[in-house]
Coordinates of C-alpha atoms and ligand atoms in Angstrom, one line a residue:
X1 CA 0.1 0.0 0.5
X2 CA 1.6 3.6 -0.1
X3 CA 2.2 5.4 2.6
X4 CA 0.0 7.4 4.5
X5 CA 2.0 8.9 6.6
X6 CA 3.7 11.2 3.7
X7 CA 0.0 13.3 3.9
X8 CA 1.2 17.0 3.5
X9 CA -0.8 19.0 5.4
X10 CA -2.0 22.5 5.9
X11 CA -4.2 25.3 7.8
X12 CA -5.5 28.0 6.5
X13 CA -8.5 30.7 8.4
X14 CA -10.6 30.2 5.2
X15 CA -11.1 27.1 2.3
X16 CA -12.8 27.9 -0.8
X17 CA -13.5 24.3 -2.8
X18 CA -13.4 26.3 -6.8
X19 CA -13.6 29.1 -8.3
X20 CA -15.5 30.5 -10.7
X21 CA -17.4 33.4 -9.9
X22 CA -18.2 31.8 -6.7
X23 CA -15.5 31.3 -5.2
X24 CA -13.0 33.8 -6.7
X25 CA -16.0 36.9 -5.6
X26 CA -16.1 34.6 -2.0
X27 CA -11.9 35.1 -1.9
X28 CA -12.5 38.7 -2.5
X29 CA -14.6 39.6 -0.4
X30 CA -13.4 37.3 3.0
X31 CA -9.5 39.2 2.0
X32 CA -11.5 42.7 2.1
X33 CA -13.4 42.2 4.9
X34 CA -10.7 40.9 7.4
X35 CA -7.6 41.4 5.3
X36 CA -5.5 38.6 8.3
X37 CA -7.3 36.4 7.4
X38 CA -4.7 33.7 5.7
X39 CA -8.0 32.9 2.0
X40 CA -6.5 29.5 -0.1
X41 CA -8.6 28.8 -3.0
X42 CA -8.0 25.6 -3.9
X43 CA -8.7 24.8 -7.8
X44 CA -8.2 21.8 -10.3
X45 CA -7.8 23.2 -13.0
X46 CA -6.2 26.4 -13.4
X47 CA -7.3 29.4 -11.9
X48 CA -9.4 32.1 -13.8
X49 CA -9.1 29.3 -16.4
X50 CA -11.2 26.1 -15.2
X51 CA -15.3 25.6 -15.2
X52 CA -18.5 27.9 -16.4
X53 CA -18.0 32.1 -16.0
X54 CA -15.1 31.9 -18.2
X55 CA -17.4 30.3 -21.0
X56 CA -20.3 32.6 -20.1
X57 CA -21.5 34.4 -23.4
X58 CA -24.6 35.9 -23.0
X59 CA -24.6 38.5 -19.6
X60 CA -25.6 38.7 -16.4
X61 CA -28.9 40.2 -15.1
X62 CA -29.2 43.2 -13.0
X63 CA -31.3 45.9 -12.5
X64 CA -30.4 49.2 -12.8
X65 CA -32.7 51.8 -14.3
X66 CA -36.6 51.7 -15.2
X67 CA -39.4 51.7 -16.2
X68 CA -37.0 48.3 -15.5
X69 CA -38.1 47.4 -11.7
X70 CA -36.3 44.6 -8.4
X71 CA -40.2 43.4 -8.1
X72 CA -40.3 42.8 -12.9
X73 CA -36.2 40.8 -12.3
X74 CA -37.5 39.0 -9.4
X75 CA -41.3 38.3 -11.1
X76 CA -40.0 36.7 -14.0
X77 CA -36.9 34.9 -11.6
X78 CA -40.4 32.9 -10.1
X79 CA -41.8 32.2 -12.8
X80 CA -39.4 30.8 -14.6
X81 CA -38.5 28.3 -12.3
X82 CA -42.2 27.0 -12.1
X83 CA -42.7 28.7 -8.6
X84 CA -40.5 26.4 -6.8
X85 CA -38.0 28.4 -6.4
X86 CA -35.9 29.3 -3.0
X87 CA -37.7 32.9 -3.1
X88 CA -35.5 34.2 -0.3
X89 CA -32.7 33.1 -2.1
X90 CA -34.2 34.7 -5.4
X91 CA -35.0 37.5 -3.8
X92 CA -30.8 38.3 -2.6
X93 CA -29.8 37.6 -6.0
X94 CA -32.2 40.4 -7.2
X95 CA -31.5 42.6 -5.1
X96 CA -27.9 41.8 -4.5
X97 CA -26.8 41.9 -8.8
X98 CA -27.1 45.5 -9.3
X99 CA -24.4 46.5 -6.1
X100 CA -22.9 44.0 -8.1
X101 CA -22.7 44.4 -11.0
X102 CA -20.7 48.2 -10.2
X103 CA -19.0 46.1 -8.0
X104 CA -17.2 43.6 -10.4
X105 CA -16.9 47.4 -12.5
X106 CA -15.3 49.6 -10.0
X107 CA -13.4 47.8 -8.0
X108 CA -12.4 44.4 -9.9
X109 CA -11.8 46.3 -13.4
X110 CA -14.9 45.3 -14.6
X111 CA -15.7 46.6 -18.5
X112 CA -19.2 45.7 -19.6
X113 CA -20.3 47.4 -23.7
X114 CA -22.3 50.6 -23.4
X115 CA -24.2 52.6 -25.2
X116 CA -23.0 56.2 -26.9
X117 CA -24.2 58.4 -23.5
X118 CA -21.9 56.2 -21.5
X119 CA -24.9 53.9 -20.0
X120 CA -24.2 49.8 -19.7
X121 CA -25.8 48.3 -22.6
X122 CA -28.4 46.2 -21.4
X123 CA -29.7 43.8 -23.4
X124 CA -33.0 41.8 -24.7
X125 CA -32.8 38.1 -22.9
X126 CA -34.2 35.2 -22.2
X127 CA -38.4 35.7 -20.9
X128 CA -37.4 38.3 -19.3
X129 CA -40.2 41.4 -19.3
X130 CA -37.6 44.6 -19.5
X131 CA -33.8 44.6 -21.4
X132 CA -31.7 43.4 -18.3
X133 CA -28.2 41.7 -19.5
X134 CA -25.3 43.4 -18.8
X135 CA -22.7 41.6 -21.3
X136 CA -19.2 42.1 -23.2
X137 CA -19.6 41.9 -26.3
X138 CA -20.3 37.5 -26.6
X139 CA -16.8 37.6 -24.7
X140 CA -18.9 38.7 -21.2
X141 CA -17.0 34.9 -18.8
X142 CA -13.8 36.5 -19.7
X143 CA -13.9 40.1 -18.5
X144 CA -15.3 38.9 -16.0
X145 CA -13.0 35.9 -15.2
X146 CA -9.9 38.4 -16.3
X147 CA -10.5 41.2 -14.0
X148 CA -11.4 39.0 -11.3
X149 CA -8.5 36.9 -11.3
X150 CA -5.9 40.1 -11.3
X151 CA -7.6 41.1 -8.4
X152 CA -6.7 37.8 -6.5
X153 CA -3.6 37.9 -7.2
X154 CA -2.7 40.5 -5.9
X155 CA -4.2 40.2 -2.7
X156 CA -0.6 38.3 -0.1
X157 CA -3.7 37.6 2.7
X158 CA -4.9 35.0 -0.8
X159 CA -3.5 31.7 -1.5
X160 CA -3.7 29.9 -4.9
X161 CA -3.3 25.8 -4.9
X162 CA -4.2 25.5 -9.0
X163 CA -4.4 21.5 -10.7
X164 CA -6.0 20.2 -6.6
X165 CA -9.1 19.4 -6.2
X166 CA -10.4 18.3 -3.1
X167 CA -11.8 14.7 -2.5
X168 CA -13.3 15.1 0.2
X169 CA -15.0 16.9 3.7
X170 CA -13.6 16.5 6.9
X171 CA -15.2 16.2 9.8
X172 CA -14.2 16.9 13.8
X173 CA -15.7 14.5 16.2
X174 CA -18.5 17.5 16.9
X175 CA -19.8 16.7 13.3
X176 CA -17.9 20.4 12.6
X177 CA -16.6 20.3 9.3
X178 CA -12.7 21.2 10.1
X179 CA -11.6 20.7 6.2
X180 CA -11.5 19.2 3.2
X181 CA -8.5 15.8 2.1
X182 CA -6.9 17.9 -1.0
X183 CA -5.2 16.0 -3.8
X184 CA -2.2 18.3 -5.6
X185 CA -3.5 16.6 -9.6
X186 CA 0.2 17.2 -10.6
X187 CA 2.7 15.4 -8.0
X188 CA -0.4 13.0 -7.3
X189 CA 0.1 13.3 -2.9
X190 CA -2.2 14.5 -0.8
X191 CA -2.9 17.8 1.3
X192 CA -5.4 17.7 4.5
X193 CA -5.8 21.7 5.0
X194 CA -7.3 22.5 7.9
X195 CA -9.7 25.8 8.1
X196 CA -12.2 27.3 10.0
X197 CA -14.5 28.1 7.2
X198 CA -15.4 25.8 4.6
X199 CA -16.9 27.2 1.0
X200 CA -18.1 24.4 -2.1
X201 CA -18.1 26.4 -4.7
X202 CA -17.2 23.8 -7.0
X203 CA -20.0 24.5 -10.0
X204 CA -21.9 21.9 -9.4
X205 CA -21.7 20.1 -13.2
X206 CA -23.6 17.8 -15.3
X207 CA -21.0 16.3 -17.4
X208 CA -22.8 12.5 -16.4
X209 CA -24.6 12.6 -20.2
X210 CA -23.8 12.0 -22.8
X211 CA -23.7 16.1 -24.6
X212 CA -22.6 18.6 -22.1
X213 CA -22.3 22.5 -23.0
X214 CA -20.7 22.5 -19.5
X215 CA -16.6 23.1 -18.3
X216 CA -15.8 18.8 -18.5
X217 CA -13.1 19.4 -15.6
X218 CA -16.5 19.9 -13.5
X219 CA -18.1 16.5 -12.2
X220 CA -20.5 17.5 -9.7
X221 CA -17.5 17.3 -7.0
X222 CA -18.7 19.7 -4.1
X223 CA -22.6 18.7 -4.1
X224 CA -20.8 14.1 -4.3
X225 CA -18.8 16.5 -1.4
X226 CA -21.2 17.8 0.8
X227 CA -24.2 14.9 -0.3
X228 CA -21.0 12.2 1.3
X229 CA -20.6 14.4 4.9
X230 CA -24.6 14.7 5.2
X231 CA -25.4 17.8 3.1
X232 CA -29.2 18.0 2.0
X233 CA -29.8 18.1 -1.3
X234 CA -32.6 19.8 -3.4
X235 CA -34.9 19.9 -6.7
X236 CA -32.7 17.1 -7.7
X237 CA -34.4 16.2 -10.7
X238 CA -33.9 19.9 -12.1
X239 CA -31.2 19.3 -15.0
X240 CA -31.2 22.6 -17.9
X241 CA -31.0 21.0 -21.6
X242 CA -30.3 24.0 -24.1
X243 CA -32.2 22.5 -27.6
X244 CA -28.8 24.5 -29.7
X245 CA -25.5 22.3 -28.8
X246 CA -23.5 21.6 -32.2
X247 CA -23.2 18.0 -33.6
X248 CA -19.8 17.4 -34.8
X249 CA -19.3 14.0 -35.4
X250 CA -16.9 12.1 -33.8
X251 CA -15.4 14.4 -31.5
X252 CA -15.4 16.0 -28.5
X253 CA -17.0 19.1 -29.2
X254 CA -20.8 17.6 -30.1
X255 CA -22.4 19.7 -27.6
X256 CA -20.5 23.1 -27.9
X257 CA -23.3 26.3 -27.3
X258 CA -25.0 27.6 -30.8
X259 CA -26.0 30.3 -28.2
X260 CA -30.1 31.4 -28.6
X261 CA -30.1 34.3 -30.0
X262 CA -29.7 32.4 -33.3
X263 CA -33.2 31.6 -32.7
X264 CA -33.9 34.8 -31.6
X265 CA -33.1 36.5 -34.0
X266 CA -35.3 34.4 -36.8
X267 CA -33.3 30.8 -36.7
X268 CA -35.2 28.2 -37.9
X269 CA -35.4 24.7 -36.5
X270 CA -35.4 22.0 -39.3
X271 CA -36.4 17.8 -39.4
X272 CA -35.1 15.1 -41.2
X273 CA -37.6 16.0 -44.0
X274 CA -37.3 19.2 -44.0
X275 CA -40.2 20.2 -41.5
X276 CA -40.2 22.9 -39.3
X277 CA -41.5 20.8 -36.2
X278 CA -42.2 24.2 -34.1
X279 CA -45.7 23.9 -36.4
X280 CA -46.3 21.1 -33.6
X281 CA -45.4 22.2 -30.6
X282 CA -45.4 25.7 -29.2
X283 CA -47.5 26.8 -33.0
X284 CA -47.3 30.9 -31.8
X285 CA -43.9 30.8 -30.4
X286 CA -42.0 28.0 -33.2
X287 CA -38.3 28.5 -32.5
X288 CA -38.9 31.4 -29.9
X289 CA -40.5 29.0 -27.6
X290 CA -39.2 28.3 -24.2
X291 CA -35.2 26.5 -24.2
X292 CA -37.3 23.8 -22.1
X293 CA -40.0 23.2 -25.0
X294 CA -37.5 23.1 -28.1
X295 CA -35.5 21.4 -25.8
X296 CA -37.7 18.8 -25.9
X297 CA -39.1 19.0 -29.4
X298 CA -36.0 18.0 -30.9
X299 CA -35.4 15.2 -29.1
X300 CA -38.9 14.2 -29.4
X301 CA -38.7 14.6 -33.7
X302 CA -34.9 12.5 -33.3
X303 CA -36.1 9.4 -31.6
X304 CA -39.6 9.1 -33.4
X305 CA -37.9 9.2 -36.5
X306 CA -37.3 12.4 -37.8
X307 CA -33.9 13.0 -36.9
X308 CA -30.5 14.5 -39.3
X309 CA -28.5 12.0 -40.4
X310 CA -26.3 12.6 -36.9
X311 CA -29.4 12.3 -34.7
X312 CA -29.9 15.7 -34.4
X313 CA -32.5 18.4 -36.5
X314 CA -30.5 20.8 -38.4
X315 CA -30.1 25.3 -37.3
X316 CA -30.7 27.7 -40.5
X317 CA -30.1 30.8 -39.8
X318 CA -28.7 31.1 -44.1
X319 CA -32.8 33.6 -45.3
X320 CA -31.2 36.2 -42.7
X321 CA -28.2 37.3 -45.4
X322 CA -24.6 35.0 -45.2
X323 CA -23.7 39.3 -43.8
X324 CA -26.4 39.5 -41.7
X325 CA -25.3 36.7 -39.5
X326 CA -21.4 36.4 -40.3
X327 CA -22.0 40.4 -38.4
X328 CA -24.0 39.8 -35.7
X329 CA -22.8 36.0 -34.8
X330 CA -18.8 36.4 -35.4
X331 CA -17.7 33.8 -32.8
X332 CA -20.2 31.2 -33.7
X333 CA -20.0 31.8 -37.4
X334 CA -16.9 31.2 -36.7
X335 CA -16.9 28.5 -34.2
X336 CA -18.8 26.4 -37.1
X337 CA -16.2 27.3 -39.9
X338 CA -13.9 25.2 -37.7
X339 CA -15.6 22.0 -37.8
X340 CA -16.7 23.1 -41.7
X341 CA -20.1 24.4 -41.1
X342 CA -20.7 27.0 -42.9
X343 CA -23.7 29.0 -40.5
X344 CA -24.3 31.8 -42.5
X345 CA -25.0 29.7 -45.4
X346 CA -26.2 26.7 -44.7
X347 CA -28.4 25.1 -42.3
X348 CA -26.0 23.4 -39.1
X349 CA -27.2 19.8 -37.1
X350 CA -28.2 20.8 -33.6
X351 CA -29.4 18.2 -31.5
X352 CA -30.8 18.6 -27.2
X353 CA -27.2 19.1 -25.2
X354 CA -27.1 18.8 -20.9
X355 CA -26.2 22.4 -20.0
X356 CA -27.6 23.3 -16.6
X357 CA -28.4 21.6 -13.1
X358 CA -30.8 24.0 -11.1
X359 CA -30.0 21.6 -8.3
X360 CA -27.4 21.4 -5.5
X361 CA -27.5 21.2 -1.5
X362 CA -30.0 23.6 -0.2
X363 CA -29.0 26.8 1.4
X364 CA -30.0 30.0 3.7
X365 CA -29.5 33.5 1.9
X366 CA -25.9 33.8 3.9
X367 CA -24.3 30.7 2.2
X368 CA -25.4 29.1 4.9
X369 CA -25.9 25.4 4.7
X370 CA -26.5 22.1 7.6
X371 CA -23.1 21.5 8.2
X372 CA -22.1 23.8 11.6
X373 CA -18.4 25.9 9.4
X374 CA -19.1 24.0 5.4
X375 CA -21.0 27.0 3.4
X376 CA -21.6 26.7 -1.1
X377 CA -22.4 29.2 -3.6
X378 CA -23.4 28.7 -7.6
X379 CA -24.1 26.1 -9.8
X380 CA -22.9 23.4 -6.2
X381 CA -26.8 25.5 -4.4
X382 CA -30.5 24.5 -5.4
X383 CA -33.2 26.8 -5.1
X384 CA -32.0 30.3 -6.6
X385 CA -33.6 29.2 -10.3
X386 CA -36.2 26.6 -8.9
X387 CA -36.6 24.5 -12.1
X388 CA -35.6 26.5 -15.0
X389 CA -32.6 28.9 -15.0
X390 CA -33.2 32.0 -16.6
X391 CA -31.1 33.3 -19.9
X392 CA -28.2 35.2 -17.2
X393 CA -29.7 34.3 -14.1
X394 CA -26.7 32.0 -13.7
X395 CA -23.1 34.3 -13.1
X396 CA -25.5 36.7 -11.9
X397 CA -26.0 33.9 -9.3
X398 CA -22.9 33.2 -8.9
X399 CA -20.8 36.3 -8.1
X400 CA -23.9 37.3 -6.2
X401 CA -24.3 34.4 -3.2
X402 CA -20.1 34.4 -3.7
X403 CA -19.3 38.0 -2.4
X404 CA -22.2 37.0 0.5
X405 CA -20.5 33.5 1.3
X406 CA -17.1 36.2 0.7
X407 CA -18.1 37.7 3.4
X408 CA -20.8 35.9 5.7
X409 CA -17.2 33.1 6.1
X410 CA -14.9 35.8 7.2
X411 CA -17.9 37.6 10.1
X412 CA -17.9 33.7 11.0
X413 CA -15.1 32.2 11.5
X414 CA -14.5 35.0 14.3
X415 CA -14.4 33.7 18.1
X416 CA -14.6 30.9 17.3
X417 CA -11.7 27.6 17.7
X418 CA -9.4 26.5 14.7
X419 CA -11.2 22.1 15.0
X420 CA -8.7 19.4 15.3
X421 CA -7.7 18.1 11.4
X422 CA -9.5 14.6 12.5
X423 CA -6.6 12.7 11.5
X424 CA -7.8 9.1 11.3
X425 CA -11.2 9.7 9.0
X426 CA -8.8 11.9 6.7
X427 CA -7.2 8.7 6.5
X428 CA -9.2 6.8 6.1
X429 CA -10.1 9.1 2.7
X430 CA -7.1 9.1 1.5
X431 CA -7.1 4.8 1.0
X432 CA -10.3 4.8 -0.5
X433 CA -9.1 7.5 -2.8
X434 CA -5.7 5.1 -4.0
X435 CA -7.2 2.4 -4.0
X436 CA -7.6 2.9 -7.4
X437 CA -4.3 3.0 -7.9
X438 CA -2.9 -0.7 -6.5
X439 CA -4.8 -2.6 -8.1
X440 CA -3.5 -4.8 -11.5
X441 CA -6.6 -5.6 -13.0
X442 CA -11.2 -4.9 -12.3
X443 CA -13.1 -3.3 -14.5
X444 CA -13.0 -0.9 -17.3
X445 CA -13.2 3.1 -16.0
X446 CA -13.5 4.5 -19.7
X447 CA -16.7 1.7 -20.2
X448 CA -18.8 2.0 -16.9
X449 CA -18.1 6.1 -17.9
X450 CA -19.6 5.9 -21.0
X451 CA -22.4 3.4 -19.9
X452 CA -23.1 6.3 -16.7
X453 CA -23.2 9.1 -19.5
X454 CA -25.1 6.8 -21.9
X455 CA -28.0 5.7 -19.3
X456 CA -29.1 9.1 -18.0
X457 CA -29.3 10.1 -21.2
X458 CA -31.8 7.9 -22.1
X459 CA -33.6 7.4 -18.8
X460 CA -33.0 10.4 -17.1
X461 CA -32.6 12.9 -19.3
X462 CA -35.2 15.4 -21.6
X463 CA -38.5 13.2 -21.1
X464 CA -38.8 10.4 -18.4
X465 CA -40.8 7.8 -16.9
X466 CA -41.2 6.3 -13.7
X467 CA -39.6 2.8 -15.3
X468 CA -37.4 3.6 -16.9
X469 CA -36.5 5.9 -14.0
X470 CA -36.5 2.1 -12.4
X471 CA -34.2 0.8 -14.8
X472 CA -31.4 3.9 -14.5
X473 CA -31.4 4.0 -10.4
X474 CA -30.8 0.4 -10.8
X475 CA -28.0 1.2 -12.9
X476 CA -26.9 3.9 -11.6
X477 CA -27.0 1.3 -8.5
X478 CA -24.1 -1.2 -10.7
X479 CA -22.1 1.9 -11.8
X480 CA -21.3 2.6 -8.8
X481 CA -20.7 -0.9 -7.3
X482 CA -18.2 -1.5 -9.9
X483 CA -16.5 1.5 -10.0
X484 CA -15.0 0.8 -6.8
X485 CA -13.3 -1.9 -8.6
X486 CA -12.1 0.4 -11.3
X487 CA -8.0 -0.4 -11.6
X488 CA -6.5 2.8 -13.0
X489 CA -2.6 2.6 -14.7
X490 CA 0.1 4.2 -14.2
X491 CA 1.7 6.1 -10.8
X492 CA -0.1 8.6 -9.2
X493 CA 1.3 11.4 -10.6
X494 CA -0.5 13.5 -13.1
X495 CA -2.3 10.0 -14.0
X496 CA -5.9 10.9 -15.1
X497 CA -6.8 8.1 -16.1
X498 CA -7.4 8.7 -11.5
X499 CA -8.8 11.8 -12.1
X500 CA -11.3 10.0 -14.2
X501 CA -12.3 8.0 -11.8
X502 CA -12.4 10.1 -8.9
X503 CA -14.6 11.8 -11.2
X504 CA -17.4 9.4 -12.1
X505 CA -17.4 8.2 -8.2
X506 CA -19.2 11.8 -8.0
X507 CA -20.7 11.6 -11.7
X508 CA -22.4 8.0 -10.2
X509 CA -24.1 9.2 -6.9
X510 CA -24.9 12.6 -8.5
X511 CA -26.1 11.2 -10.9
X512 CA -28.4 9.1 -8.4
X513 CA -29.1 11.5 -6.7
X514 CA -31.0 13.0 -9.9
X515 CA -33.1 10.0 -10.1
X516 CA -34.1 9.4 -7.5
X517 CA -35.2 13.0 -7.4
X518 CA -36.7 12.8 -11.1
X519 CA -38.3 9.6 -9.6
X520 CA -39.7 11.6 -6.4
X521 CA -41.1 14.6 -9.0
X522 CA -44.6 12.8 -10.2
X523 CA -45.3 15.9 -12.4
X524 CA -44.2 17.8 -15.7
X525 CA -42.3 21.1 -14.5
X526 CA -39.9 23.6 -16.0
X527 CA -36.7 20.7 -17.7
X528 CA -38.5 18.4 -15.6
X529 CA -40.9 16.3 -18.0
X530 CA -41.8 13.1 -17.1
X531 CA -44.1 11.0 -20.0
X532 CA -46.7 9.2 -17.0
X533 CA -47.3 12.9 -15.9
X534 CA -47.1 15.2 -18.0
X535 CA -49.1 18.4 -16.7
X536 CA -47.8 19.9 -13.2
X537 CA -49.2 19.3 -10.4
X538 CA -51.4 21.8 -8.2
X539 CA -49.4 21.5 -5.5
X540 CA -46.2 23.2 -5.0
X541 CA -43.7 21.7 -3.8
X542 CA -39.5 20.6 -3.6
X543 CA -37.8 17.6 -3.5
X544 CA -34.9 16.7 -1.1
X545 CA -32.4 13.9 0.2
X546 CA -31.2 13.2 3.0
X547 CA -29.2 11.4 5.2
X548 CA -31.8 12.5 7.7
X549 CA -30.9 11.0 11.0
X550 CA -29.9 7.1 9.5
X551 CA -27.3 5.7 7.6
X552 CA -29.5 5.2 4.4
X553 CA -30.8 8.5 2.2
X554 CA -34.1 9.8 2.5
X555 CA -36.1 11.5 -0.1
X556 CA -38.7 13.4 1.4
X557 CA -40.9 16.4 -0.8
X558 CA -41.5 19.9 0.9
X559 CA -43.9 22.5 0.7
X560 CA -43.0 25.3 -1.4
X561 CA -43.0 28.9 0.9
X562 CA -44.6 31.8 -1.2
X563 CA -43.7 33.5 1.7
X564 CA -43.2 37.1 -1.2
X565 CA -45.3 36.5 -3.7
X566 CA -47.8 34.0 -5.0
X567 CA -48.6 32.8 -8.6
X568 CA -52.4 34.2 -8.6
X569 CA -50.3 37.9 -7.8
X570 CA -47.6 37.9 -10.5
X571 CA -48.3 38.9 -13.8
X572 CA -48.7 36.7 -17.2
X573 CA -44.6 35.7 -18.2
X574 CA -42.9 37.3 -21.1
X575 CA -43.7 35.5 -24.7
X576 CA -40.1 35.0 -25.8
X577 CA -37.7 33.6 -24.8
X578 CA -33.8 34.9 -25.8
X579 CA -30.0 33.7 -24.0
X580 CA -27.9 31.3 -22.3
Ligands
FAD601 C1 -21.2 26.9 -22.9 C2 -22.0 28.2 -21.4 C3 -23.1 29.0 -21.0 C4 -23.2 30.1 -20.4 N1 -23.5 31.0 -21.0 C5 -24.1 32.6 -19.8 C6 -24.9 33.2 -19.5 O1 -24.7 34.2 -21.2 N2 -25.2 33.9 -18.3 C7 -25.5 33.1 -17.4 O2 -26.4 34.2 -16.0 N3 -25.5 32.2 -17.4 C8 -24.7 31.4 -17.7 N4 -24.2 30.3 -17.9 C9 -23.6 29.3 -17.0 C10 -22.8 30.1 -16.1 O3 -21.4 30.0 -16.7 C11 -23.3 29.6 -14.1 O4 -24.2 29.2 -14.1 C12 -21.9 29.6 -13.7 O5 -21.1 30.7 -14.0 C13 -21.5 29.3 -12.2 O6 -20.9 29.1 -11.7 P1 -20.1 29.1 -9.8 O7 -18.6 29.9 -9.7 O8 -20.6 28.6 -9.5 O9 -19.3 27.6 -11.6 P2 -17.7 27.8 -12.0 O10 -17.7 29.0 -12.9 O11 -18.0 26.3 -13.5 O12 -16.7 27.1 -11.7 C14 -16.2 25.9 -10.9 C15 -15.0 26.1 -10.2 O13 -14.8 24.8 -9.3 C16 -13.8 24.1 -9.9 N5 -13.5 22.8 -9.1 C17 -15.0 21.8 -9.6 N6 -14.7 20.8 -9.2 C18 -13.3 20.8 -8.0 C19 -13.1 20.2 -7.6 N7 -12.9 18.8 -7.6 N8 -11.4 20.6 -6.7 C20 -11.4 22.4 -6.5 N9 -11.5 22.6 -7.6 C21 -13.3 22.2 -8.2 C22 -13.3 24.1 -11.8 O14 -12.7 24.4 -11.6 C23 -13.7 26.3 -11.3 O15 -12.9 26.2 -10.8 C24 -23.5 29.9 -19.1 C25 -22.8 27.7 -19.1 C26 -22.4 27.2 -20.0 C27 -22.0 25.5 -20.1

């Protein structure tokens, strides 16, 4: 066996796991609130370069000027979310987003696009009653992540551990979170990081599906770690599928987003028989229908045998004129050209792609979780978006709640002792993590990974049934069991197969949470569609999975707390959906 006595150890006041918009805002807020505290940021890739915040093209929702209003943003967010959002979290999002945008510009140096008179430009976006989406061309995420990273490097109290991944949370004898076991991917060694407060900001990541749009470095690690440590996960069945992922046969690039601006501008979706099939699903709004409905319609065309040669549908914008398309959608024209497609002049094959997780660990509006000393923010946390996220609300969520978590942790540690590092627990976790390196023979990791992706796509994807979900649960459990026995060839340093093994453990855990919650939700709402229960139920409820008091996971529902706005008091939903 490997020698665990060589495990390194680090002490820090605040431990931030993940470095997207949520992790970096948390680190900056904690450092600025109390410069005497040490802050350690652990990131699986390179700081500022990993995760989904960097991939944000479309923009950032925040209310800046009338006639838009906080109430309108709040109502849009709840309507988009099918009324199962946590209303306190949604309210926190909409009330704090304007301040965070100003902070991103004035304090951290971001610069968003402007009108000629100097006002920040805001564009129309997904299901919103006003032009609300702030952007930097179609590279908004790069602007935000570049400026936040520069700021982090300038804070002497913040220390970044790049190419390190969190593998397990560690709790002391009293149950308080005492830090995390972290793997140095380059060296292949383990580090026990002891902290007084810890943040989950690993960005969820539905990478257990066959076709994905999100950053492939993510494996829902934060949700899996939190759940294993004892947190409740909420509304995990709510996984968002985007209708227009590029299809590139035999390439990992399949699933890459073509943004919804194409449909908004008049793009047409055509099936393999040349029919404009949205006429059958939503004749009034056609391709401008909601993201979930268009994605499901395309999926149905394919499974019913009316797909394109590579199992998708066509998106056609050529009738808009080549010059208009090249000018308005420069990034997408270039991306398509990289794969030999001429978006401006011919139809391009697209299909639904797995985009975002609305579910996650349960938090309150101060980012506190159920475990003492543990906080969560961004896509790891559930509740803000309910059953469907509006385009532009994702990066707002990560930066708003990241900042809140940073402030909350800096305050929380004051006067609190450092928990004792549970050495034996850390060593047991280390043994589990190192086990596949010791095996010469075992299950094929990649066969299991690919089986999981197929099962999720087929049975826990855009259209679900009770029978399919039960089949999926049995398969996921089997995959999880067999993955435990998989072998990983090679040594510990920079062993990518070992990283995939660690990813698979967490993907299987979270796949189970999604499938189990989907089985519990016997209705269709937002991104969750059950063929056996095609209508929304009269009751509004949230689905939770947690350990409650026992060793086996328990699933239960709770009525939604409509403590700020009731559906019957809201104005009608805006008709057109365009955005990321
Ligand atoms: C293609 C695309 C386009 C999008 N466009 C928009 C848009 O226009 N507007 C919008 O509002 N939203 C958009 N979104 C959603 C938005 O990107 C997310 O809501 C948001 O960025 C999530 O931020 P986060 O900080 O929670 O996670 P991320 O930004 O994904 O960061 C997660 C971080 O955790 C790290 N990490 C993961 N696992 C570990 C581990 N085990 N140990 C250590 N570190 C780990 C990752 O490396 C990364 O640094 C888009 C998403 C995609 C995929």
